[in-house]
């Protein structure tokens, strides 16, 4: 009896695992479809029917996972945001800034399609959340904790805004010039920009 119970439990757990893998696969197919279609046609011109057709997923199946096209976009972009933000501003104090920047632009290059959709669809949200994470100290970043102690609140708010906007703009700029500017060259450009912000107190 105990052996039968163990087998039953095993089969139930295995079934849940297989179901979970199927759910993950379906959701990834839908995300990939939204990315491809947005890059091809623009987000506003993409419909749920387009997404399910590209993903080879049933139309009704879509609504078992997401309530709307906007929900899928939000989840997709939050996934990208959670990966990108630490690459933008996390750093150990003794770590080489140039190496950090190389890793950032390697990440951008390896996730170019997702990053392009992120910029096209929710650049404002990316900016606001990145800024908020720096302002609240949620992320240990490139010397900003020290600057916060040295600057007046409004002055600190200004420099963080400038830094975030400058970094996001540099990424967008590089995506249009990446065939002419290597990762190492772009990392050096950004290293100089970071050096400028870190010298703010000395100006």
mmCIF file of C-alpha atoms in Angstrom:
data_model
loop_
_atom_site.group_PDB
_atom_site.id
_atom_site.type_symbol
_atom_site.label_atom_id
_atom_site.label_comp_id
_atom_site.label_asym_id
_atom_site.label_seq_id
_atom_site.Cartn_x
_atom_site.Cartn_y
_atom_site.Cartn_z
ATOM 1 C CA UNK A 1 0.000 0.000 0.000
ATOM 2 C CA UNK A 2 2.820 2.394 0.923
ATOM 3 C CA UNK A 3 4.614 1.583 -2.326
ATOM 4 C CA UNK A 4 1.483 2.348 -4.357
ATOM 5 C CA UNK A 5 1.095 5.662 -2.490
ATOM 6 C CA UNK A 6 4.709 6.601 -3.240
ATOM 7 C CA UNK A 7 4.231 5.811 -6.924
ATOM 8 C CA UNK A 8 1.041 7.878 -7.027
ATOM 9 C CA UNK A 9 2.749 10.850 -5.381
ATOM 10 C CA UNK A 10 5.674 10.533 -7.807
ATOM 11 C CA UNK A 11 3.326 10.479 -10.804
ATOM 12 C CA UNK A 12 1.433 13.527 -9.525
ATOM 13 C CA UNK A 13 4.678 15.484 -8.929
ATOM 14 C CA UNK A 14 6.019 14.446 -12.342
ATOM 15 C CA UNK A 15 2.774 15.553 -13.954
ATOM 16 C CA UNK A 16 3.000 18.960 -12.288
ATOM 17 C CA UNK A 17 6.621 19.328 -13.389
ATOM 18 C CA UNK A 18 5.770 18.459 -16.981
ATOM 19 C CA UNK A 19 2.821 20.855 -16.866
ATOM 20 C CA UNK A 20 5.078 23.580 -15.473
ATOM 21 C CA UNK A 21 7.579 23.011 -18.288
ATOM 22 C CA UNK A 22 4.761 23.198 -20.860
ATOM 23 C CA UNK A 23 3.524 26.438 -19.322
ATOM 24 C CA UNK A 24 7.016 27.923 -19.396
ATOM 25 C CA UNK A 25 7.515 26.833 -23.012
ATOM 26 C CA UNK A 26 4.165 28.299 -24.100
ATOM 27 C CA UNK A 27 4.842 31.596 -22.348
ATOM 28 C CA UNK A 28 8.297 31.816 -23.880
ATOM 29 C CA UNK A 29 6.861 31.173 -27.346
ATOM 30 C CA UNK A 30 4.362 33.996 -26.812
ATOM 31 C CA UNK A 31 7.085 36.362 -25.580
ATOM 32 C CA UNK A 32 9.326 35.534 -28.540
ATOM 33 C CA UNK A 33 6.414 36.079 -30.917
ATOM 34 C CA UNK A 34 5.644 39.497 -29.432
ATOM 35 C CA UNK A 35 9.296 40.540 -29.714
ATOM 36 C CA UNK A 36 9.552 39.472 -33.367
ATOM 37 C CA UNK A 37 6.254 41.045 -34.393
ATOM 38 C CA UNK A 38 6.970 44.311 -32.556
ATOM 39 C CA UNK A 39 10.328 44.647 -34.305
ATOM 40 C CA UNK A 40 8.711 43.897 -37.658
ATOM 41 C CA UNK A 41 5.511 45.916 -37.437
ATOM 42 C CA UNK A 42 5.570 48.066 -34.296
ATOM 43 C CA UNK A 43 3.751 47.198 -31.075
ATOM 44 C CA UNK A 44 0.548 49.094 -31.906
ATOM 45 C CA UNK A 45 0.037 47.033 -35.074
ATOM 46 C CA UNK A 46 0.399 43.652 -33.348
ATOM 47 C CA UNK A 47 -2.751 41.754 -32.343
ATOM 48 C CA UNK A 48 -3.211 38.760 -30.045
ATOM 49 C CA UNK A 49 -4.180 36.703 -33.109
ATOM 50 C CA UNK A 50 -0.871 37.683 -34.715
ATOM 51 C CA UNK A 51 1.004 36.594 -31.586
ATOM 52 C CA UNK A 52 -0.725 33.213 -31.285
ATOM 53 C CA UNK A 53 -0.302 32.516 -34.999
ATOM 54 C CA UNK A 54 3.432 33.294 -34.865
ATOM 55 C CA UNK A 55 3.848 31.223 -31.685
ATOM 56 C CA UNK A 56 1.723 28.332 -33.047
ATOM 57 C CA UNK A 57 -0.412 28.558 -29.909
ATOM 58 C CA UNK A 58 -4.202 28.391 -29.809
ATOM 59 C CA UNK A 59 -6.013 31.724 -29.507
ATOM 60 C CA UNK A 60 -7.984 30.605 -26.440
ATOM 61 C CA UNK A 61 -4.800 29.198 -24.890
ATOM 62 C CA UNK A 62 -3.372 32.710 -24.838
ATOM 63 C CA UNK A 63 -5.962 33.822 -22.293
ATOM 64 C CA UNK A 64 -5.031 31.012 -19.935
ATOM 65 C CA UNK A 65 -1.714 32.782 -19.519
ATOM 66 C CA UNK A 66 -2.376 36.487 -20.099
ATOM 67 C CA UNK A 67 -5.461 38.695 -19.892
ATOM 68 C CA UNK A 68 -4.379 41.062 -22.652
ATOM 69 C CA UNK A 69 -1.595 42.034 -25.024
ATOM 70 C CA UNK A 70 -0.559 44.734 -22.529
ATOM 71 C CA UNK A 71 -0.058 42.168 -19.768
ATOM 72 C CA UNK A 72 2.258 40.111 -21.955
ATOM 73 C CA UNK A 73 4.209 43.239 -22.863
ATOM 74 C CA UNK A 74 4.459 44.270 -19.211
ATOM 75 C CA UNK A 75 5.791 40.864 -18.150
ATOM 76 C CA UNK A 76 8.197 40.747 -21.076
ATOM 77 C CA UNK A 77 9.563 44.187 -20.316
ATOM 78 C CA UNK A 78 9.789 43.552 -16.574
ATOM 79 C CA UNK A 79 11.829 40.440 -17.338
ATOM 80 C CA UNK A 80 14.141 42.551 -19.469
ATOM 81 C CA UNK A 81 14.213 45.336 -16.919
ATOM 82 C CA UNK A 82 15.191 42.998 -14.096
ATOM 83 C CA UNK A 83 18.094 41.711 -16.190
ATOM 84 C CA UNK A 84 19.191 45.090 -17.517
ATOM 85 C CA UNK A 85 19.057 47.281 -14.423
ATOM 86 C CA UNK A 86 21.785 45.519 -12.444
ATOM 87 C CA UNK A 87 23.968 45.622 -15.559
ATOM 88 C CA UNK A 88 23.409 49.376 -15.730
ATOM 89 C CA UNK A 89 24.309 50.367 -12.195
ATOM 90 C CA UNK A 90 25.448 47.515 -9.956
ATOM 91 C CA UNK A 91 29.128 47.507 -9.096
ATOM 92 C CA UNK A 92 31.476 46.426 -6.375
ATOM 93 C CA UNK A 93 33.565 49.298 -5.012
ATOM 94 C CA UNK A 94 36.871 47.746 -6.042
ATOM 95 C CA UNK A 95 35.684 46.607 -9.469
ATOM 96 C CA UNK A 96 37.075 48.035 -12.695
ATOM 97 C CA UNK A 97 34.566 50.437 -14.300
ATOM 98 C CA UNK A 98 35.780 49.565 -17.807
ATOM 99 C CA UNK A 99 35.140 45.851 -17.192
ATOM 100 C CA UNK A 100 31.651 46.695 -15.906
ATOM 101 C CA UNK A 101 30.944 48.636 -19.087
ATOM 102 C CA UNK A 102 32.213 45.792 -21.276
ATOM 103 C CA UNK A 103 29.832 43.418 -19.518
ATOM 104 C CA UNK A 104 26.974 45.886 -19.981
ATOM 105 C CA UNK A 105 27.478 46.230 -23.726
ATOM 106 C CA UNK A 106 28.071 42.501 -24.138
ATOM 107 C CA UNK A 107 24.699 42.023 -22.476
ATOM 108 C CA UNK A 108 23.113 44.606 -24.777
ATOM 109 C CA UNK A 109 24.603 42.869 -27.817
ATOM 110 C CA UNK A 110 23.441 39.410 -26.697
ATOM 111 C CA UNK A 111 19.911 40.672 -25.933
ATOM 112 C CA UNK A 112 19.606 43.232 -28.724
ATOM 113 C CA UNK A 113 16.117 42.254 -29.903
ATOM 114 C CA UNK A 114 14.635 42.416 -26.420
ATOM 115 C CA UNK A 115 16.395 45.707 -25.626
ATOM 116 C CA UNK A 116 15.105 47.303 -28.824
ATOM 117 C CA UNK A 117 11.535 46.335 -27.932
ATOM 118 C CA UNK A 118 12.061 47.594 -24.382
ATOM 119 C CA UNK A 119 13.188 51.006 -25.618
ATOM 120 C CA UNK A 120 10.402 51.223 -28.182
ATOM 121 C CA UNK A 121 7.598 50.206 -25.833
ATOM 122 C CA UNK A 122 8.433 51.417 -22.329
ATOM 123 C CA UNK A 123 11.456 53.697 -22.283
ATOM 124 C CA UNK A 124 9.777 56.016 -19.751
ATOM 125 C CA UNK A 125 9.068 53.138 -17.378
ATOM 126 C CA UNK A 126 12.650 51.899 -17.664
ATOM 127 C CA UNK A 127 13.947 55.381 -16.890
ATOM 128 C CA UNK A 128 11.674 55.906 -13.878
ATOM 129 C CA UNK A 129 12.324 52.532 -12.296
ATOM 130 C CA UNK A 130 16.073 52.740 -12.826
ATOM 131 C CA UNK A 131 16.152 56.188 -11.263
ATOM 132 C CA UNK A 132 14.003 55.078 -8.324
ATOM 133 C CA UNK A 133 16.257 52.106 -7.597
ATOM 134 C CA UNK A 134 19.256 54.439 -7.388
ATOM 135 C CA UNK A 135 17.448 57.057 -5.314
ATOM 136 C CA UNK A 136 16.241 54.518 -2.760
ATOM 137 C CA UNK A 137 19.639 52.826 -2.556
ATOM 138 C CA UNK A 138 18.080 49.505 -3.528
ATOM 139 C CA UNK A 139 20.987 48.831 -5.851
ATOM 140 C CA UNK A 140 24.606 49.245 -4.823
ATOM 141 C CA UNK A 141 25.856 51.450 -7.611
ATOM 142 C CA UNK A 142 28.925 53.196 -8.955
ATOM 143 C CA UNK A 143 29.690 55.631 -6.141
ATOM 144 C CA UNK A 144 26.203 57.149 -5.919
ATOM 145 C CA UNK A 145 25.805 56.181 -2.266
ATOM 146 C CA UNK A 146 28.782 58.402 -1.464
ATOM 147 C CA UNK A 147 27.471 61.220 -3.643
ATOM 148 C CA UNK A 148 24.129 61.091 -1.843
ATOM 149 C CA UNK A 149 25.891 61.907 1.429
ATOM 150 C CA UNK A 150 27.818 64.790 -0.131
ATOM 151 C CA UNK A 151 25.147 66.549 -2.207
ATOM 152 C CA UNK A 152 21.965 68.452 -1.418
ATOM 153 C CA UNK A 153 18.782 66.400 -2.131
ATOM 154 C CA UNK A 154 17.790 68.328 -5.255
ATOM 155 C CA UNK A 155 21.349 68.345 -6.541
ATOM 156 C CA UNK A 156 21.565 64.581 -6.015
ATOM 157 C CA UNK A 157 18.212 64.057 -7.746
ATOM 158 C CA UNK A 158 19.476 66.063 -10.711
ATOM 159 C CA UNK A 159 22.738 64.140 -11.082
ATOM 160 C CA UNK A 160 20.960 60.778 -10.872
ATOM 161 C CA UNK A 161 18.476 61.879 -13.551
ATOM 162 C CA UNK A 162 21.322 62.961 -15.785
ATOM 163 C CA UNK A 163 23.232 59.726 -15.235
ATOM 164 C CA UNK A 164 20.286 57.439 -15.959
ATOM 165 C CA UNK A 165 19.205 59.400 -19.025
ATOM 166 C CA UNK A 166 22.764 59.546 -20.315
ATOM 167 C CA UNK A 167 23.291 55.806 -19.881
ATOM 168 C CA UNK A 168 20.019 54.842 -21.543
ATOM 169 C CA UNK A 169 20.671 57.282 -24.371
ATOM 170 C CA UNK A 170 24.160 55.866 -24.896
ATOM 171 C CA UNK A 171 22.727 52.349 -25.169
ATOM 172 C CA UNK A 172 20.128 53.458 -27.710
ATOM 173 C CA UNK A 173 22.794 55.377 -29.653
ATOM 174 C CA UNK A 174 25.093 52.358 -29.741
ATOM 175 C CA UNK A 175 22.327 50.131 -31.089
ATOM 176 C CA UNK A 176 22.231 52.344 -34.172
ATOM 177 C CA UNK A 177 26.031 52.409 -34.536
ATOM 178 C CA UNK A 178 27.097 48.966 -33.280
ATOM 179 C CA UNK A 179 28.396 47.925 -36.700
ATOM 180 C CA UNK A 180 30.913 50.786 -36.543
ATOM 181 C CA UNK A 181 31.659 50.996 -32.805
ATOM 182 C CA UNK A 182 32.977 47.905 -31.021
ATOM 183 C CA UNK A 183 31.943 46.838 -27.517
ATOM 184 C CA UNK A 184 35.356 47.850 -26.164
ATOM 185 C CA UNK A 185 35.184 51.288 -27.806
ATOM 186 C CA UNK A 186 31.677 51.887 -26.464
ATOM 187 C CA UNK A 187 32.734 50.712 -23.008
ATOM 188 C CA UNK A 188 35.506 53.315 -23.052
ATOM 189 C CA UNK A 189 33.058 56.030 -24.119
ATOM 190 C CA UNK A 190 30.776 55.165 -21.222
ATOM 191 C CA UNK A 191 33.679 54.919 -18.792
ATOM 192 C CA UNK A 192 34.514 58.542 -19.547
ATOM 193 C CA UNK A 193 30.882 59.546 -19.017
ATOM 194 C CA UNK A 194 30.790 57.804 -15.631
ATOM 195 C CA UNK A 195 34.041 59.539 -14.676
ATOM 196 C CA UNK A 196 32.379 62.868 -15.470
ATOM 197 C CA UNK A 197 29.476 62.169 -13.096
ATOM 198 C CA UNK A 198 31.752 60.908 -10.337
ATOM 199 C CA UNK A 199 33.691 64.206 -10.479
ATOM 200 C CA UNK A 200 30.500 66.228 -9.934
ATOM 201 C CA UNK A 201 31.428 67.187 -6.376
ATOM 202 C CA UNK A 202 34.794 68.520 -7.551
ATOM 203 C CA UNK A 203 33.294 70.915 -10.111
#
